[in-house]
XYZ file of C-alpha atoms in Angstrom:
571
model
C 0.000 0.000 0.000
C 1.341 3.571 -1.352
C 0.359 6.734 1.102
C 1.262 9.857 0.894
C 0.577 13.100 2.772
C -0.550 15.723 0.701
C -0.682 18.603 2.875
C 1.837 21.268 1.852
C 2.456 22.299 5.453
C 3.579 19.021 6.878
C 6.752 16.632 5.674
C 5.845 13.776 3.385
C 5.697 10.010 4.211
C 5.210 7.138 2.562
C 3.235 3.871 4.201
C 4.208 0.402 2.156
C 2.816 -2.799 3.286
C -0.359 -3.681 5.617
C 0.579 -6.760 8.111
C 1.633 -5.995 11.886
C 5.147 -6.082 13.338
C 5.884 -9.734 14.284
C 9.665 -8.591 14.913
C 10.633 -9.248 18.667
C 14.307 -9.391 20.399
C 15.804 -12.276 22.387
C 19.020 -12.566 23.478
C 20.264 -9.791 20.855
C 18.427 -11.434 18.030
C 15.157 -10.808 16.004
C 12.960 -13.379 15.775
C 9.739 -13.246 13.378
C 6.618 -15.142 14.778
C 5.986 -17.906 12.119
C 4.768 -20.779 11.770
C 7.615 -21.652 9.338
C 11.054 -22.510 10.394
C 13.928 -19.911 10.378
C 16.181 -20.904 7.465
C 18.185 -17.841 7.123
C 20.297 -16.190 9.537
C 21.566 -12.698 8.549
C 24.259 -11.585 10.726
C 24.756 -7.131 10.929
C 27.287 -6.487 13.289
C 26.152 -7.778 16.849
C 22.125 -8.163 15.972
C 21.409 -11.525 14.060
C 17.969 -11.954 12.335
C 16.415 -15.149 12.023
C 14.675 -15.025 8.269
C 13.451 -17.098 5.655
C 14.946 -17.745 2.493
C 11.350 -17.573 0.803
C 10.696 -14.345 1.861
C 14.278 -12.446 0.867
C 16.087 -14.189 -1.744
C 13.019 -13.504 -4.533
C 13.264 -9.665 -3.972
C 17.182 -9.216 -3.083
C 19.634 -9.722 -5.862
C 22.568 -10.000 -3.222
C 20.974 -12.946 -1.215
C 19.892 -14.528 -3.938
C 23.851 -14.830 -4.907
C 24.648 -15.799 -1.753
C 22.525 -18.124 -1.111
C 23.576 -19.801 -3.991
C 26.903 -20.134 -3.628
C 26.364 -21.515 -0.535
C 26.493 -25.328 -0.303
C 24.016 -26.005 2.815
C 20.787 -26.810 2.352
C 18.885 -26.626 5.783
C 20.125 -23.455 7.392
C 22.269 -20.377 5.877
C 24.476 -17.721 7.435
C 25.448 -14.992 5.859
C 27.276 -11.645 7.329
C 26.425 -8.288 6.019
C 28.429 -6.210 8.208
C 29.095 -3.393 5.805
C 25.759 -2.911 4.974
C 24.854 1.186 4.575
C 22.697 1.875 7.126
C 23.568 -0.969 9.264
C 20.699 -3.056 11.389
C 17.848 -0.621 10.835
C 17.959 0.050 7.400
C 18.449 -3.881 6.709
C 15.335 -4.206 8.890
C 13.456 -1.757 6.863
C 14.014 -3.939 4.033
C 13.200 -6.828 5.752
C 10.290 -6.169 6.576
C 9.243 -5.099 2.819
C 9.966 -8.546 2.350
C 7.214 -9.638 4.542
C 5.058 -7.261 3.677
C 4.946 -5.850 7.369
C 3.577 -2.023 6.984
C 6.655 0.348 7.948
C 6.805 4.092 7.559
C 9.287 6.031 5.273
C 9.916 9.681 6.019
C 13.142 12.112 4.532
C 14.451 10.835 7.932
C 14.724 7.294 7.107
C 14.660 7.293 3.473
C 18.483 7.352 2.665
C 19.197 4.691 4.744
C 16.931 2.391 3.276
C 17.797 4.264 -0.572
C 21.379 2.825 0.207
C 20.398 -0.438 1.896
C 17.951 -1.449 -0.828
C 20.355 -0.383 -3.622
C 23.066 -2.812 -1.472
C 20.861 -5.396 -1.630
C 20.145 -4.982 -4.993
C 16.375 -4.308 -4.583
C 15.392 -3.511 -7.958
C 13.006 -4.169 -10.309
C 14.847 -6.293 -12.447
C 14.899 -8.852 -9.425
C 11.005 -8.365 -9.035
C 8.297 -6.420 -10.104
C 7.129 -3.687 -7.468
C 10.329 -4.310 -5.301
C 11.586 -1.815 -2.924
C 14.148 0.123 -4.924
C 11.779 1.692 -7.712
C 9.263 2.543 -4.860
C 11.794 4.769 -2.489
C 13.441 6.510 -5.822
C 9.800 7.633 -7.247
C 8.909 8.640 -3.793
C 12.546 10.643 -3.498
C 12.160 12.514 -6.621
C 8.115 13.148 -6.480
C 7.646 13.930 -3.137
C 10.742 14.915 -1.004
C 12.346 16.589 -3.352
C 9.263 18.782 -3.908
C 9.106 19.952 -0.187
C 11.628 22.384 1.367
C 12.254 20.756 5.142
C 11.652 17.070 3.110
C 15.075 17.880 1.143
C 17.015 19.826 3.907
C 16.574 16.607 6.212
C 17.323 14.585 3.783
C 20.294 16.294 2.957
C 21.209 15.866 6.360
C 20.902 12.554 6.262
C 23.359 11.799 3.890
C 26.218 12.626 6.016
C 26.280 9.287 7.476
C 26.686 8.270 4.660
C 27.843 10.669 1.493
C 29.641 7.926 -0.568
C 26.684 5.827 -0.767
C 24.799 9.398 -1.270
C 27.319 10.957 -3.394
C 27.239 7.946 -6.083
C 23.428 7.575 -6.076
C 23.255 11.754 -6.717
C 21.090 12.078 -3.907
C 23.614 15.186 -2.432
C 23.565 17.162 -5.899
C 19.987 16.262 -6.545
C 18.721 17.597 -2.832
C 21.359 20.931 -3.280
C 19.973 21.708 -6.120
C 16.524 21.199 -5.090
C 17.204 23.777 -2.176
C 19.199 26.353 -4.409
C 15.974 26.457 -6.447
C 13.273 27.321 -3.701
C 16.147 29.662 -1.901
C 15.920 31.698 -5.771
C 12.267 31.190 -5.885
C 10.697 35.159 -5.890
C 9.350 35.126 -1.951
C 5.967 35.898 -3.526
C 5.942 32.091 -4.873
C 6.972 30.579 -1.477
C 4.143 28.799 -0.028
C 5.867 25.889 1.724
C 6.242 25.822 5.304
C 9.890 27.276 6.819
C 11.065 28.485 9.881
C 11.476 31.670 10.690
C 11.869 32.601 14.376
C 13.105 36.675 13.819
C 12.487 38.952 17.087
C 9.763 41.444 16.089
C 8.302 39.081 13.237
C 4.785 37.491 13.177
C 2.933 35.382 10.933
C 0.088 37.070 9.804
C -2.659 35.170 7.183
C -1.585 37.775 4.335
C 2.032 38.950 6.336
C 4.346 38.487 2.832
C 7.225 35.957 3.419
C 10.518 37.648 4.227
C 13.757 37.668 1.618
C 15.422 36.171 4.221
C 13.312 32.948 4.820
C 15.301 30.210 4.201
C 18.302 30.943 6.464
C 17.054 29.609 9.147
C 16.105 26.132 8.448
C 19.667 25.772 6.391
C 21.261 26.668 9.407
C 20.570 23.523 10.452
C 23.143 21.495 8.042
C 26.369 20.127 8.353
C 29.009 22.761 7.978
C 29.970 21.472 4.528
C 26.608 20.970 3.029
C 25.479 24.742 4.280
C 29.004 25.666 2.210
C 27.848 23.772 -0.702
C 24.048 25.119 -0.455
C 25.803 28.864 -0.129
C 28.350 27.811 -2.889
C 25.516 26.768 -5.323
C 22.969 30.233 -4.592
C 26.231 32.471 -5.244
C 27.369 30.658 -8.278
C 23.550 31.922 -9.689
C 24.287 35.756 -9.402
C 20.700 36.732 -8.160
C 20.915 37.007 -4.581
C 22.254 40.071 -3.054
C 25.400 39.954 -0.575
C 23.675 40.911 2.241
C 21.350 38.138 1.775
C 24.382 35.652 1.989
C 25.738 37.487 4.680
C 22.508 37.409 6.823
C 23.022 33.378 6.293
C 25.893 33.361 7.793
C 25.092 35.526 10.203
C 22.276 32.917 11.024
C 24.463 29.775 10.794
C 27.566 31.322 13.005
C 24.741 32.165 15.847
C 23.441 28.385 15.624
C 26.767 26.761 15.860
C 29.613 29.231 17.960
C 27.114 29.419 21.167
C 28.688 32.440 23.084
C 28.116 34.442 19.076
C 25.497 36.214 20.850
C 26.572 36.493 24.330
C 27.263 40.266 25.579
C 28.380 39.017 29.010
C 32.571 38.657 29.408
C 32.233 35.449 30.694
C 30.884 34.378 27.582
C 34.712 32.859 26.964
C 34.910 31.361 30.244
C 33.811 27.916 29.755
C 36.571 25.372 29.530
C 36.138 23.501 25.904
C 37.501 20.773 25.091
C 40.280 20.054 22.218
C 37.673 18.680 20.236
C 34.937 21.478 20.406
C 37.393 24.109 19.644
C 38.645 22.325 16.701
C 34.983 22.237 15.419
C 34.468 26.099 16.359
C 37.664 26.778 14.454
C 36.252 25.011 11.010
C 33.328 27.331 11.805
C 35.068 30.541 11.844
C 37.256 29.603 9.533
C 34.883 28.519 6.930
C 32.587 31.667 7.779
C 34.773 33.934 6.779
C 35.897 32.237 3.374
C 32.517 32.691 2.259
C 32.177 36.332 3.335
C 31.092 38.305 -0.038
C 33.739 41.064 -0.722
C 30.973 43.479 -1.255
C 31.625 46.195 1.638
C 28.538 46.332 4.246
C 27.551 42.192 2.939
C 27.828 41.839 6.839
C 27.643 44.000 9.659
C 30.690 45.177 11.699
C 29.347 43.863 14.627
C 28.941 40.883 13.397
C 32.480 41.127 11.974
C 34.456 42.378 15.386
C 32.626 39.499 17.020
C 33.819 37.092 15.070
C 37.414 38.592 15.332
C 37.197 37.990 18.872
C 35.965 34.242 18.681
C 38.313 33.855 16.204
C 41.242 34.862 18.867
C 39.605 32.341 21.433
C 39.294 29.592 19.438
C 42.640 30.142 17.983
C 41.447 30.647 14.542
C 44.357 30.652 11.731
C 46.874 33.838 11.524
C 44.542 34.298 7.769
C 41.924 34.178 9.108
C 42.453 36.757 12.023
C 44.135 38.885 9.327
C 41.161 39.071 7.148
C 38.822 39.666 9.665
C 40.526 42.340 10.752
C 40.860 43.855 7.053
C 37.356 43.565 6.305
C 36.233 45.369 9.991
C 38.614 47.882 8.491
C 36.898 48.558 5.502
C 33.640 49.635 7.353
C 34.542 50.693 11.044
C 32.953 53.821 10.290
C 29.859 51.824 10.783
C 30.205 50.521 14.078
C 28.362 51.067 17.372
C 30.439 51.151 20.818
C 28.400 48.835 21.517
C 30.136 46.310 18.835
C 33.779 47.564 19.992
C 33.160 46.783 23.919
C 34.628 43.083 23.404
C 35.873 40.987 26.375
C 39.263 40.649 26.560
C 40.755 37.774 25.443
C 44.196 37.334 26.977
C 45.010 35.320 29.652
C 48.287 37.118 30.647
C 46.338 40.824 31.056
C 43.663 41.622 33.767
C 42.123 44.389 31.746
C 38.540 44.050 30.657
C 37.900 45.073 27.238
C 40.348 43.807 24.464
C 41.520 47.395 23.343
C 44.625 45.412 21.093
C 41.680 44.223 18.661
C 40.309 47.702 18.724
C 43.632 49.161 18.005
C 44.767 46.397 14.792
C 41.145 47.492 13.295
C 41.775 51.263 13.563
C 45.593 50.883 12.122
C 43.766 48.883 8.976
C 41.403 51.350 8.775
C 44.107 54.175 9.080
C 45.922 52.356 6.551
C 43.495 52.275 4.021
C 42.500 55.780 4.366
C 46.020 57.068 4.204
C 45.768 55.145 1.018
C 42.981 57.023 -0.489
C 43.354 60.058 0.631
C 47.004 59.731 -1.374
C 45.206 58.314 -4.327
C 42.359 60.926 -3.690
C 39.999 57.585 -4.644
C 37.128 59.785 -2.588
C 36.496 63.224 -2.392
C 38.169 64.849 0.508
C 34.998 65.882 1.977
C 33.808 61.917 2.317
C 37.236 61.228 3.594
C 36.971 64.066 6.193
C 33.686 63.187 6.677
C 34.712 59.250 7.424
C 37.936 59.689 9.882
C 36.010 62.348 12.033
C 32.922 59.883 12.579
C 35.953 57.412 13.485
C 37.698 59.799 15.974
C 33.836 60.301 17.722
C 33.565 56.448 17.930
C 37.330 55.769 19.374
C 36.870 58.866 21.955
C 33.249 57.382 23.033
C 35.529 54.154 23.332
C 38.091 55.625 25.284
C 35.368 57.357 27.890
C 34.100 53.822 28.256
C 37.224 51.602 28.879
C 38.670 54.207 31.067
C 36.458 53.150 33.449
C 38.333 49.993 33.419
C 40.052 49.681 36.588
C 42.854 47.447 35.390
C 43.042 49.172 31.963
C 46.691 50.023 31.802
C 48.014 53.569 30.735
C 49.872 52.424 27.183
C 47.035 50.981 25.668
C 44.840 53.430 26.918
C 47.352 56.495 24.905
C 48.355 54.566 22.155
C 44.559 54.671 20.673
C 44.040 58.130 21.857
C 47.669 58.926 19.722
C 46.494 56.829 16.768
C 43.725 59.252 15.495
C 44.989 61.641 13.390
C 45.100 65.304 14.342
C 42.766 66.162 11.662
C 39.917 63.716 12.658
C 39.532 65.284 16.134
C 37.147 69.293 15.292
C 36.773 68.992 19.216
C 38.872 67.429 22.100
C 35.598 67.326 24.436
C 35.520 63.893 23.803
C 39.430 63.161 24.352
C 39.474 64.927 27.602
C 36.276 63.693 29.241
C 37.971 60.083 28.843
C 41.398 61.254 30.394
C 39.533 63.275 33.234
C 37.281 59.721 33.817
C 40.555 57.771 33.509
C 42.829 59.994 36.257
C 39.365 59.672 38.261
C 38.923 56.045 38.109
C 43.032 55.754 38.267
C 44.281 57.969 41.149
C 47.572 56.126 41.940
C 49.230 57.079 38.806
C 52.389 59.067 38.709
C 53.348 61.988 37.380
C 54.895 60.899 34.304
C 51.733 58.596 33.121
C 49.316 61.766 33.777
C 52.080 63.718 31.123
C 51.562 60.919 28.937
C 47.222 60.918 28.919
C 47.708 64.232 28.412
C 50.248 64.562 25.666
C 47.764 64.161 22.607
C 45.230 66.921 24.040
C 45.148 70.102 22.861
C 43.335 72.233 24.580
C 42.790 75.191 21.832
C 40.240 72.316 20.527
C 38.551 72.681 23.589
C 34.968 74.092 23.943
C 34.440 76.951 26.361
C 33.063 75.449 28.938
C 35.130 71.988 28.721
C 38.116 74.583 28.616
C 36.987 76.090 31.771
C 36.223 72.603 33.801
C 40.149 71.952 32.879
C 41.353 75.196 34.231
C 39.694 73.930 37.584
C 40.459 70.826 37.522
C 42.915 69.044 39.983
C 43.202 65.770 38.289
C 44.898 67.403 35.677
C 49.166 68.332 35.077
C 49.739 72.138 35.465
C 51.280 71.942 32.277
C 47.721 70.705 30.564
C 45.978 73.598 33.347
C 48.419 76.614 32.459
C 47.939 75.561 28.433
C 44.229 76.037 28.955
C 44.108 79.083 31.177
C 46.364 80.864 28.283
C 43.578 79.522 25.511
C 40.829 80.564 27.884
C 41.924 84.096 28.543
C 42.970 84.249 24.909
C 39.245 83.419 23.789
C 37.791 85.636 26.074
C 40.094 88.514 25.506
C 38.918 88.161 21.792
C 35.375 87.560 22.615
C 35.221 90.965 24.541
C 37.727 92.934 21.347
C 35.249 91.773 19.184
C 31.953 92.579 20.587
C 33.876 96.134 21.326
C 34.551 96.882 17.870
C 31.282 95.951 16.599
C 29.518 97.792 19.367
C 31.993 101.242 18.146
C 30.973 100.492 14.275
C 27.290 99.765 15.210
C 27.356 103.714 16.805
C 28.110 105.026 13.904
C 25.759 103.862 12.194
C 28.256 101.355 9.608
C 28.162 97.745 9.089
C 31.292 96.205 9.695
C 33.113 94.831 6.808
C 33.228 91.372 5.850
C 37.179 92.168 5.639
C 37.310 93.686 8.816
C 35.651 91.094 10.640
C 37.880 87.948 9.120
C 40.654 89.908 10.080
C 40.103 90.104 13.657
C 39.257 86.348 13.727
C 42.403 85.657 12.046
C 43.725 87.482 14.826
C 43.231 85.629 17.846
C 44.495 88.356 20.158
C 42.484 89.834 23.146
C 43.919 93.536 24.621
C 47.305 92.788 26.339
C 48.326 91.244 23.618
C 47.240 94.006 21.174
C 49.592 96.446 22.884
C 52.237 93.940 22.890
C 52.386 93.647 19.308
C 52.225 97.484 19.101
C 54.949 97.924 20.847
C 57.134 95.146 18.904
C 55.857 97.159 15.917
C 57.842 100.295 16.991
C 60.808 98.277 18.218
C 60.998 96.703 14.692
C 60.574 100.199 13.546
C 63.644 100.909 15.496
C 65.854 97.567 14.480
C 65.325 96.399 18.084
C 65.510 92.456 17.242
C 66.276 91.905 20.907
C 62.707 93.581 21.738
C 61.192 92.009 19.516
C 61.687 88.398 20.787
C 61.215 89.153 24.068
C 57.696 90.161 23.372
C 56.765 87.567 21.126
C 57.979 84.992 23.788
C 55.925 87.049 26.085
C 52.927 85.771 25.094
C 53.936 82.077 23.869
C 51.791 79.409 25.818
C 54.994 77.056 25.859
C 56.919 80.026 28.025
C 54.327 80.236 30.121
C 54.820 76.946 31.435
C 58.313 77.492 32.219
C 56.956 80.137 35.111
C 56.035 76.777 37.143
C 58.577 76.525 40.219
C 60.120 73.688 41.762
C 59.896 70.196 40.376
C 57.272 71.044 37.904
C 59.552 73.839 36.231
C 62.004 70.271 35.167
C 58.754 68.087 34.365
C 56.735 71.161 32.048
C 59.640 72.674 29.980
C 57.598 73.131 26.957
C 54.264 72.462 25.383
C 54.041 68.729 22.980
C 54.671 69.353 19.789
């Protein structure tokens, strides 16, 4: 008897024969009830099955043989050890045979494909044998249904030789490939799809994504082969192939998704890690180039599981490269990563942040060099950098254990240029002297050394002025800018107000000028006094005024040890 399960929604199966299970185990042997004595003993490993010749040798080709060959005539034994399958699927068969009913799903049906095709089950034995019956229900109905092939294609890894020389691996690939290209207005066949935020709806149209799920579930190198195949056709979009990866690196690298920094805790075994490292190795081969084809979170997480697992030197290396390309992109979010070394006590792992930013740098050294972009997208690109690494910075200073070198050495890495404002920059040092009161002298000259405190705002400027946290070299430098902005604040408003009075606008030249100027009213008569002592030929005079008002003398009026520490201003 030939059943099948029409409904689209549910897997197919297939119901041959209509007699009960007489099968039962004694002393590790099946035994069929019978009335007829057992004249055929088929020995699979440790299970022996006590047949009959009658029953077996008309429909298998390979008994049939055997049976032959052999000389006795009451009883026969016969081993079939390396049959595909083993015990089960010979049962399967068996039972055929008999004509016992027994159930064929996509999770059985390759075992008993192989089994049937070992026993040479085919039609040129009998009429309506086994072989013929599992191929027509292979090709009509499980290769038809979406979950019906991706089991079965699961399946075969027991046994891909057998699977491999019957085509059953290309024929269920290909069968996936083709629904995975199938226009998502088409799909009607049930799939899993388990996204936070979705819900099914009666008319709710089936995502683009739909399939990455349930392929998720494969081997790692059938889901290479099924990713292989839908690239090789040119229709599906990168990020499409990147969200499968995406999918498949959360289902098999369990700590993907974990934010927590004992995420990397748990002791693995040799064994596990070796499998996690084909994972993240394989991963990232299939990567599309296209830039953005996966997220950069998803791309400085796996640079981090790649460390742990001890991924290959290549494969780090790429990883790194492609964060590179977009880091522009990231959150801080995506850069606070656990730390992964075992010798350092420090919590985030600021040495992956730091090889990202120098590829990064690299590459935009590179084009701006090239001028590949305009120089407004460039400018544009390294600034929204320097924001993300001084966010960064704020966070990890609050690292207790964060040491002081790795803390400058990214704060020293961004380019002058990328940093408008050094808000940012100094509300991370000021958290990091706060969090880090022990340090000495010569570390707090070192935080310090990249700030410039002419790029601070007003008000930032005027925290640091107060501040006690802070070297009096990095104080006196922005008490000088301070005074110097407000002493031009109040020239400016003056001259306006003496313009506005009479009743004139003041000119565009004018103004630029006084901007260019960046003097406030001591400094005004200072240079009009150099004026009439170069007037004079007084070159003497005139250096002692301009050093006068030089924020890198001023620090030289500090007394005691700091005069020998704060000799001049970084250059």
């Amino acid at each position: 008897m030939f059943l099948l399960n029409a409904e689209k929604s549910k897997m197919k199966f297939m119901k041959i024969g209509t007699k009960p299970d007489t099968f039962y185990t004694q002393d590790g042997s099946r035994i069929l009830i019978t009335d007829s004595p057992n004249d055929l003993v088929i020995r699979i490993n440790n299970t022996s099955y006590h047949l009959h010749r009658s029953s077996l040798v008309p429909k298998c080709g390979l008994l049939r043989r055997l049976c032959t060959d052999s000389e006795e005539s009451n009883s026969v034994t016969i081993e079939l050890n390396d049959i595909p399958g083993g015990a089960d699927a010979f049962e399967l068969c068996a039972k055929f045979c008999y004509g016992i009913t027994i159930n064929l799903s996509a999770h059985n049906l390759v075992d008993a494909l192989c089994a049937s095709k070992f026993l040479r089950m085919s039609d040129s034995v009998e009429k309506g044998n086994l072989l013929p019956k599992l191929e027509s229900f292979f090709h009509s109905c499980v290769l038809q249904g979406w979950k019906d092939s991706i089991v079965t294609l699961q399946s075969t890894a027991k046994l891909p030789e057998w699977c491999e020389n019957l085509g059953i691996i290309r024929k269920c690939i290909d069968s996936i490939v083709e629904k995975i290209l199938t226009p998502t207005a088409q799909v009607s066949w049930s799939h899993t799809y388990t996204r936070p935020g979705y819900q099914k709806r009666k008319h709710h149209s089936v995502p683009r994504d739909w399939w990455t799920e349930d392929i998720s579930d494969l081997d790692l190198d059938l889901f290479r082969c099924i990713i292989t195949a839908a690239r090789s056709s040119f229709t599906l979009p990168p990020q499409l192939i990147g969200e499968a990866l995406h999918v498949y690196t959360c289902r098999w690298l369990p700590y993907f998704k974990s934010k927590s920094h004992s995420g990397f805790s748990v002791k693995e075994n040799e064994a596990a890690l070796e499998r996690h490292r084909r994972v993240v190795n394989t991963v990232v081969n299939m990567i599309p180039a296209d830039k953005g084809s996966v997220s950069e979170g998803f791309l400085l997480r796996l640079v981090s599981i790649a460390t742990y697992v001890g991924a290959s030197l290549t494969t780090k290396t790429e990883l790194i490269r492609k964060a590179g390309l977009q880091l522009e992109e990231a959150t801080l979010a995506d850069l606070l990563l656990p730390s992964q070394s075992s010798s350092h006590h420090h919590r985030y792992d600021t040495d992956l942040v730091a090889a990202v930013l120098d590829s990064f740098l690299m590459l935009w050294r590179r084009q701006t060099s090239a001028h590949v972009s305009s120089n407004s997208q460039l400018l544009h690109s390294i600034r929204k950098v320097a924001k993300l690494i001084d966010s960064y910075l704020q966070a990890v200073s609050q690292d207790v254990h964060m040491p002081v070198p790795n803390f400058v050495s990214l704060a020293e890495a961004v380019p002058d240029i990328a940093r408008e404002s050094h808000d940012r920059l100094y509300k991370a040092i000021n958290m990091y002297l706060k969090v880090h009161p022990e340090i000495s002298k010569e570390e707090k000259k070192r935080l310090c050394r990249s700030l410039d405190c002419q790029k601070l705002s007003a008000e930032v400027r005027a925290h640091a002025v107060k501040n006690e946290r802070m070297p009096l070299r990095t104080v006196v430098q922005a008490l000088f800018f301070d005074q110097e902005s407000s002493s031009k604040g109040v020239l400016s408003q003056a001259a306006s107000q003496v313009l506005a009075s009479r009743g004139k606008e003041v000119p565009t030249d004018e103004t630029s000028m006084m901007h260019k100027l960046h003097l406030g009213p001591p400094e005004t008569a200072s240079i009009g006094k150099a004026k009439s002592m170069r007037e004079g030929g007084s070159q003497r005079g005139e250096d002692k005024i301009r050093s006068s008002t030089d924020p890198r003398k001023l620090v030289r009026q500090g007394t005691g040890s700091e005069r020998k520490y704060h000799a001049s201003r970084d250059r």
